[in-house]
XYZ file of C-alpha atoms in Angstrom:
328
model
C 146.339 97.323 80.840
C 143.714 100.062 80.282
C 140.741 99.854 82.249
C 138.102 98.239 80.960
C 134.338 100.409 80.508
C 130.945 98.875 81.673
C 130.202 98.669 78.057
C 133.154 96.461 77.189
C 132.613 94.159 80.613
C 128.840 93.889 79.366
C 130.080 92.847 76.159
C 132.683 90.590 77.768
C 129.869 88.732 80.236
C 127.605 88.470 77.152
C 129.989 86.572 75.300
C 130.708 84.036 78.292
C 127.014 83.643 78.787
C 126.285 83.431 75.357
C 129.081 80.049 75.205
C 127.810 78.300 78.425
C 123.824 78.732 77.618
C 124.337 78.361 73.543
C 122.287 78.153 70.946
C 120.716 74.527 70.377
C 120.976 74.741 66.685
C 124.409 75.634 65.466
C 123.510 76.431 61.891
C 121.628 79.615 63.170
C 124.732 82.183 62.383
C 124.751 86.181 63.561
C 124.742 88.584 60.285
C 123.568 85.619 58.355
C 122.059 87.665 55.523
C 124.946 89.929 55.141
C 125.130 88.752 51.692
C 121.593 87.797 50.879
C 119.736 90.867 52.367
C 121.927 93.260 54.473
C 119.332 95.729 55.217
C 117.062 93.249 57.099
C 118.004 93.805 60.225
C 117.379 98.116 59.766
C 114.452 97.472 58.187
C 112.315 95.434 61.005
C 114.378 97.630 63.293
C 112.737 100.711 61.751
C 109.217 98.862 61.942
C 109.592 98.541 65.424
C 110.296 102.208 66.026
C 107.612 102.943 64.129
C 105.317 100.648 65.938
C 106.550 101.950 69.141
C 105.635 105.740 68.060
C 102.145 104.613 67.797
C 102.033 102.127 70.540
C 104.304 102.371 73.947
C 102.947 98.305 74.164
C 104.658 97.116 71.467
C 107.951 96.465 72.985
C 106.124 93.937 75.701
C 103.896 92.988 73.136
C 106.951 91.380 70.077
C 108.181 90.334 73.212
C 105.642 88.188 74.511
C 104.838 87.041 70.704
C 108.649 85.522 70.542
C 108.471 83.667 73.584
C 104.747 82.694 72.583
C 106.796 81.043 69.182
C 109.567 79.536 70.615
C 107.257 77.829 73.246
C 105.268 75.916 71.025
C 106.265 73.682 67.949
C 109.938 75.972 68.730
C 110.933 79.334 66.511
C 109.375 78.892 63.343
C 106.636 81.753 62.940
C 104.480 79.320 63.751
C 102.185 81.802 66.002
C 102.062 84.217 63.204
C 100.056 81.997 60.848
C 95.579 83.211 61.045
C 93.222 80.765 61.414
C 91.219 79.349 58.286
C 87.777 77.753 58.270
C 89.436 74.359 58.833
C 91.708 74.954 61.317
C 91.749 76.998 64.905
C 95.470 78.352 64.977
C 98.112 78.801 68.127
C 96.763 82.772 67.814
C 93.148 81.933 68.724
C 94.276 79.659 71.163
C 92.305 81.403 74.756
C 96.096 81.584 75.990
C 96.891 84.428 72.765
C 93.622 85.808 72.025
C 92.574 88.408 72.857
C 95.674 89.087 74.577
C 98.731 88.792 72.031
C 99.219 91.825 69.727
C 101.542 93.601 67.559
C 101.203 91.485 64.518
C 100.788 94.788 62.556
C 104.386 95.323 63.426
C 105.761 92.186 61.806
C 103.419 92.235 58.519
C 105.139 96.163 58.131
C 108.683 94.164 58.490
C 107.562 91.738 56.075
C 105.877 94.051 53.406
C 109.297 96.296 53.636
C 111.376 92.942 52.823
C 109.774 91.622 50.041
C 109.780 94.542 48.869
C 113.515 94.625 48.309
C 114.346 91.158 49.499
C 111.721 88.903 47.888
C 111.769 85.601 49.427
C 114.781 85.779 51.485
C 113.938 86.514 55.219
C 111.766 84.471 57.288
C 108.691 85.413 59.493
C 110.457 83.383 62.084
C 113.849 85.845 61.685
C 111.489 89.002 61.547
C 109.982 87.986 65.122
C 113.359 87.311 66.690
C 115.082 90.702 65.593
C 111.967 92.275 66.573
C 111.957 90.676 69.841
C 115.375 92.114 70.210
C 115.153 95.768 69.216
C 112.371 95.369 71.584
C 114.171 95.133 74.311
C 116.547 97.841 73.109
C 113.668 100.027 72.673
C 113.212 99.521 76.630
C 116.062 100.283 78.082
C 117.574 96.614 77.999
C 120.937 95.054 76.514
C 121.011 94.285 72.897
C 122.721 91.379 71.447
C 123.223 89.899 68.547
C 120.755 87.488 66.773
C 122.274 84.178 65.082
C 119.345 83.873 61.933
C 118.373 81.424 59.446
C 115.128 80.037 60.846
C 112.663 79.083 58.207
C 109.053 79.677 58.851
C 106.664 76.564 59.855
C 103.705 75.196 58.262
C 101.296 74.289 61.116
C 99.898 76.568 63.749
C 97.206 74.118 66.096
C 95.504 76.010 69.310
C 95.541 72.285 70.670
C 99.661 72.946 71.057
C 99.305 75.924 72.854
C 98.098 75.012 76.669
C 100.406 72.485 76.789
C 103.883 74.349 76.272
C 102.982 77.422 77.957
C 103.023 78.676 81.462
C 99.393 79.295 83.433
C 99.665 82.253 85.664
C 98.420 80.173 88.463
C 101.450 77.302 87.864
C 103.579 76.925 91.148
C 107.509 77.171 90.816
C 107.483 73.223 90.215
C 105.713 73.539 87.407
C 106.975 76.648 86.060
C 110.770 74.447 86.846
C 109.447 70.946 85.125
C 107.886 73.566 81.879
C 110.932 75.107 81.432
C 112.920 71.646 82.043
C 111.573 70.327 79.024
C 112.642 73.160 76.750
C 116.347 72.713 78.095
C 116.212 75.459 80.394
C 117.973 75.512 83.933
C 115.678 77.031 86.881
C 117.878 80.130 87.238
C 116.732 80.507 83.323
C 113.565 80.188 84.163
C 114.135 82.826 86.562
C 115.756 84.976 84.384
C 113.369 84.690 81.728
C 110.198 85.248 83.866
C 112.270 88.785 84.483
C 110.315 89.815 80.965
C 107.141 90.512 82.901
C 108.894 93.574 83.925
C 107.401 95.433 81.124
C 103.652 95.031 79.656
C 100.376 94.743 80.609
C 97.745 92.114 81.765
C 94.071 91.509 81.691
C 92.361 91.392 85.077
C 91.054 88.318 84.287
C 94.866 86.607 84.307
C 95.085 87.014 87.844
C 91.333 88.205 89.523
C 91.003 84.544 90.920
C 93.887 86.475 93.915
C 92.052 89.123 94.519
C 88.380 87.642 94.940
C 86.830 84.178 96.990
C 90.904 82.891 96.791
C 89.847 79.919 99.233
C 87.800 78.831 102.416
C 89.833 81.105 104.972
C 90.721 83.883 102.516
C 89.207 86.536 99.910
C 92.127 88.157 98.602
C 95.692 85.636 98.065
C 97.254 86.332 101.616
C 100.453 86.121 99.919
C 99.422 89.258 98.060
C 100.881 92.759 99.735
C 97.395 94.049 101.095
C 97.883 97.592 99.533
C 98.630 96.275 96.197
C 95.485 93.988 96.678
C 93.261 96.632 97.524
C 94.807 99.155 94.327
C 94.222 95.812 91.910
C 90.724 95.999 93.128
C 90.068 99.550 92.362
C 91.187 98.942 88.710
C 89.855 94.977 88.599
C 86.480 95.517 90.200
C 84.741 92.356 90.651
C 81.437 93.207 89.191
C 83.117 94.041 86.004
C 82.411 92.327 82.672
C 84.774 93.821 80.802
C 87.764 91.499 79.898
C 89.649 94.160 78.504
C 90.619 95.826 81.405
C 94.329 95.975 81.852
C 97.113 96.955 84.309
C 100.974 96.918 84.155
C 102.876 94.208 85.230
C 105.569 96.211 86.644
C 103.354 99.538 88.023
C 106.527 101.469 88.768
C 108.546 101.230 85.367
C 105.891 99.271 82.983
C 107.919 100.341 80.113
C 111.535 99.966 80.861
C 113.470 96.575 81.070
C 114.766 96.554 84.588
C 114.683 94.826 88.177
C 111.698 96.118 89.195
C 109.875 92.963 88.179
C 111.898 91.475 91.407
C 111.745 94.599 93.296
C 108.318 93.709 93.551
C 108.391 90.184 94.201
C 110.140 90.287 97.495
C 107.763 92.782 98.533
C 104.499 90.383 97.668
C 103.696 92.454 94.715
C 103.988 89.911 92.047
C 101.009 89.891 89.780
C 100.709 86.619 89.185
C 100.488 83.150 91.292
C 104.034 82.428 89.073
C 105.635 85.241 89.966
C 104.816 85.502 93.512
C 105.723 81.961 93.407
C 109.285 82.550 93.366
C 109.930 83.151 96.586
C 108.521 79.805 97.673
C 111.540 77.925 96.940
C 115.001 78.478 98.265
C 116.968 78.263 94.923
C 114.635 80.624 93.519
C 114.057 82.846 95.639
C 118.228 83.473 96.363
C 117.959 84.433 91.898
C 115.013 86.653 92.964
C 117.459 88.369 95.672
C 120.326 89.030 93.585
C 118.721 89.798 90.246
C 117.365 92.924 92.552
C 120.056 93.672 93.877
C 122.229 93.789 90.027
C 120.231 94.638 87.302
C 123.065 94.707 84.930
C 123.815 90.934 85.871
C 120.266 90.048 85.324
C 119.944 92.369 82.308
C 122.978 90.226 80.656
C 121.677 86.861 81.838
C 118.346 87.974 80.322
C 119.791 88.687 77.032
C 121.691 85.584 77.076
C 118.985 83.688 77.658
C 116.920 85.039 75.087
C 119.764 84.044 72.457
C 119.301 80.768 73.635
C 115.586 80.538 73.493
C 115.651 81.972 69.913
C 117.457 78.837 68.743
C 114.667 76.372 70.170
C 113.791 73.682 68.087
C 114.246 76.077 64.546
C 113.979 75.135 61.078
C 117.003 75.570 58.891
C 118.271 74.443 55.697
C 115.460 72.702 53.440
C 113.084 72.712 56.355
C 109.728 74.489 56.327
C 109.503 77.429 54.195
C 110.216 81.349 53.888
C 107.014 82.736 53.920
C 105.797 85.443 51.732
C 103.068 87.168 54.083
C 103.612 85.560 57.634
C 100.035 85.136 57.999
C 99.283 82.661 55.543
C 101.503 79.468 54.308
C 102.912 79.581 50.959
């Protein structure tokens, strides 16, 4: 027998992955508008390009926004949906706002589609392929996307603070979150791996770096040079909450292990990051998703097929939106 290439043992792993984590709702099917609209998948793949040749954020950012979805009320666009003088939606929500972006990428998707697909593809499909080709864009694994999600018809900020993760939680919490979603802690681990790419406002994490308790100023479990270079670009007499930094300072733009890299040396940015290495389950995922970043970049993509299929719509459920903004 011929030996096999890295390629073909990738796509080997991903496929046993892909049948032990599954997707929760079986009627989601890869190339399910093959028939209906086969372009769909080029054409949000070409929006993202084009997104990304304006913006080097908007991988991290479609990124974020799927998880920020599938979170709350599950995969159903839900997140996409503006505000209206009656109701405060998930995007407003002090958890997404100002800090979510790159919904200029998905209306371009959607304008494209109904422009040759009227009515066919969901918001909730454009956000997961997106998510995807993000990840592609960054030097991660693609996979393959099962579709057929159908968009939702309520976005409340009151569901956001309860289905997200705080960047102070501890790993119990961040465990018990993820728990409820049907996630296993090594997913949870895995999945926190998509902070290795993006940005953050100082505000997300300034409560380390100034009056942290009694004994302390700065988090002690903080690496004291990384402290002290957060400080320089978080100054504490700033006002400005749109001061940003990368999450991963070494590779902010590529999908790889640095994220973990930098949590066994105390340079997570956040309390649930650096909080990984408090527990000895977790911290033994932190050690070997450093040490093989392929492994962790297949697990990651895995997982990510698995998240997409949380709680969806299908069949007569919900509706296919025709501007993912606003409910039919």
């Amino acid at each position: 027998m011929d030996r096999l290439t890295k390629a073909q043992l990738c796509t080997i792993t991903l496929l046993i992955l892909f049948c032990q984590f599954g997707v929760r709702n079986c009627q989601l099917q890869v190339g399910y508008y093959s028939s209906s609209c086969s372009v769909a998948e080029f054409i949000v793949k070409d929006a993202v390009r084009d997104g990304f040749s304006k913006d080097k954020g908007v991988p991290a950012a479609l990124l974020r926004m799927h998880f920020h979805d599938c979170f709350v009320r599950g995969c159903d666009g839900s997140v996409l949906i503006d505000s209206s003088s009656s109701n405060t939606a998930e995007k407003d929500n002090p958890a997404n706002n100002p800090s979510l972006r790159g919904f200029e990428v998905i209306d371009n998707a959607k304008s494209r589609l109904e422009a040759v697909c009227k009515g066919i593809v969901s918001c909730a499909d454009i956000l997961a392929f997106a998510a995807r080709d993000s990840i592609e864009l960054s030097g991660g694994l693609g996979y393959d996307v099962p579709a057929g999600r159908r968009d939702g018809r309520i976005s409340l900020s009151s569901d956001v603070s309860t289905n997200l993760p705080a960047p102070t939680f501890n790993v119990n919490q961040l465990t018990q979150l993820f728990a409820n979603k049907g996630f296993s802690q090594a997913e949870m681990v895995t999945l926190s791996g998509g902070h290795t790419i993006g940005r953050s406002h100082c505000t997300s994490f300034s409560n380390r770096l100034y009056n942290f308790n009694q004994t302390s100023s700065s988090d002690p479990s903080l690496d004291g040079m990384y402290a002290a270079k957060l400080k320089q670009q978080c100054p504490q007499s700033s006002t400005d909450n749109g001061l940003v930094v990368p999450m991963n300072p070494s590779s902010p733009g590529t999908i790889d292990a640095g994220y973990y890299i930098d949590i066994l040396a105390n340079r997570g940015l956040f309390i649930s990051d650096q909080t990984l290495l408090t527990n000895p389950a977790t911290a033994t995922q932190v050690s070997q998703n450093a040490r093989n970043p392929l492994l962790w970049q297949t697990k990651f993509a895995a997982a990510m097929v698995k998240m997409g299929g949380l709680d969806v719509l299908t069949g007569n459920a919900g509706e296919i939106r025709a501007n993912c903004r606003v409910i039919n």
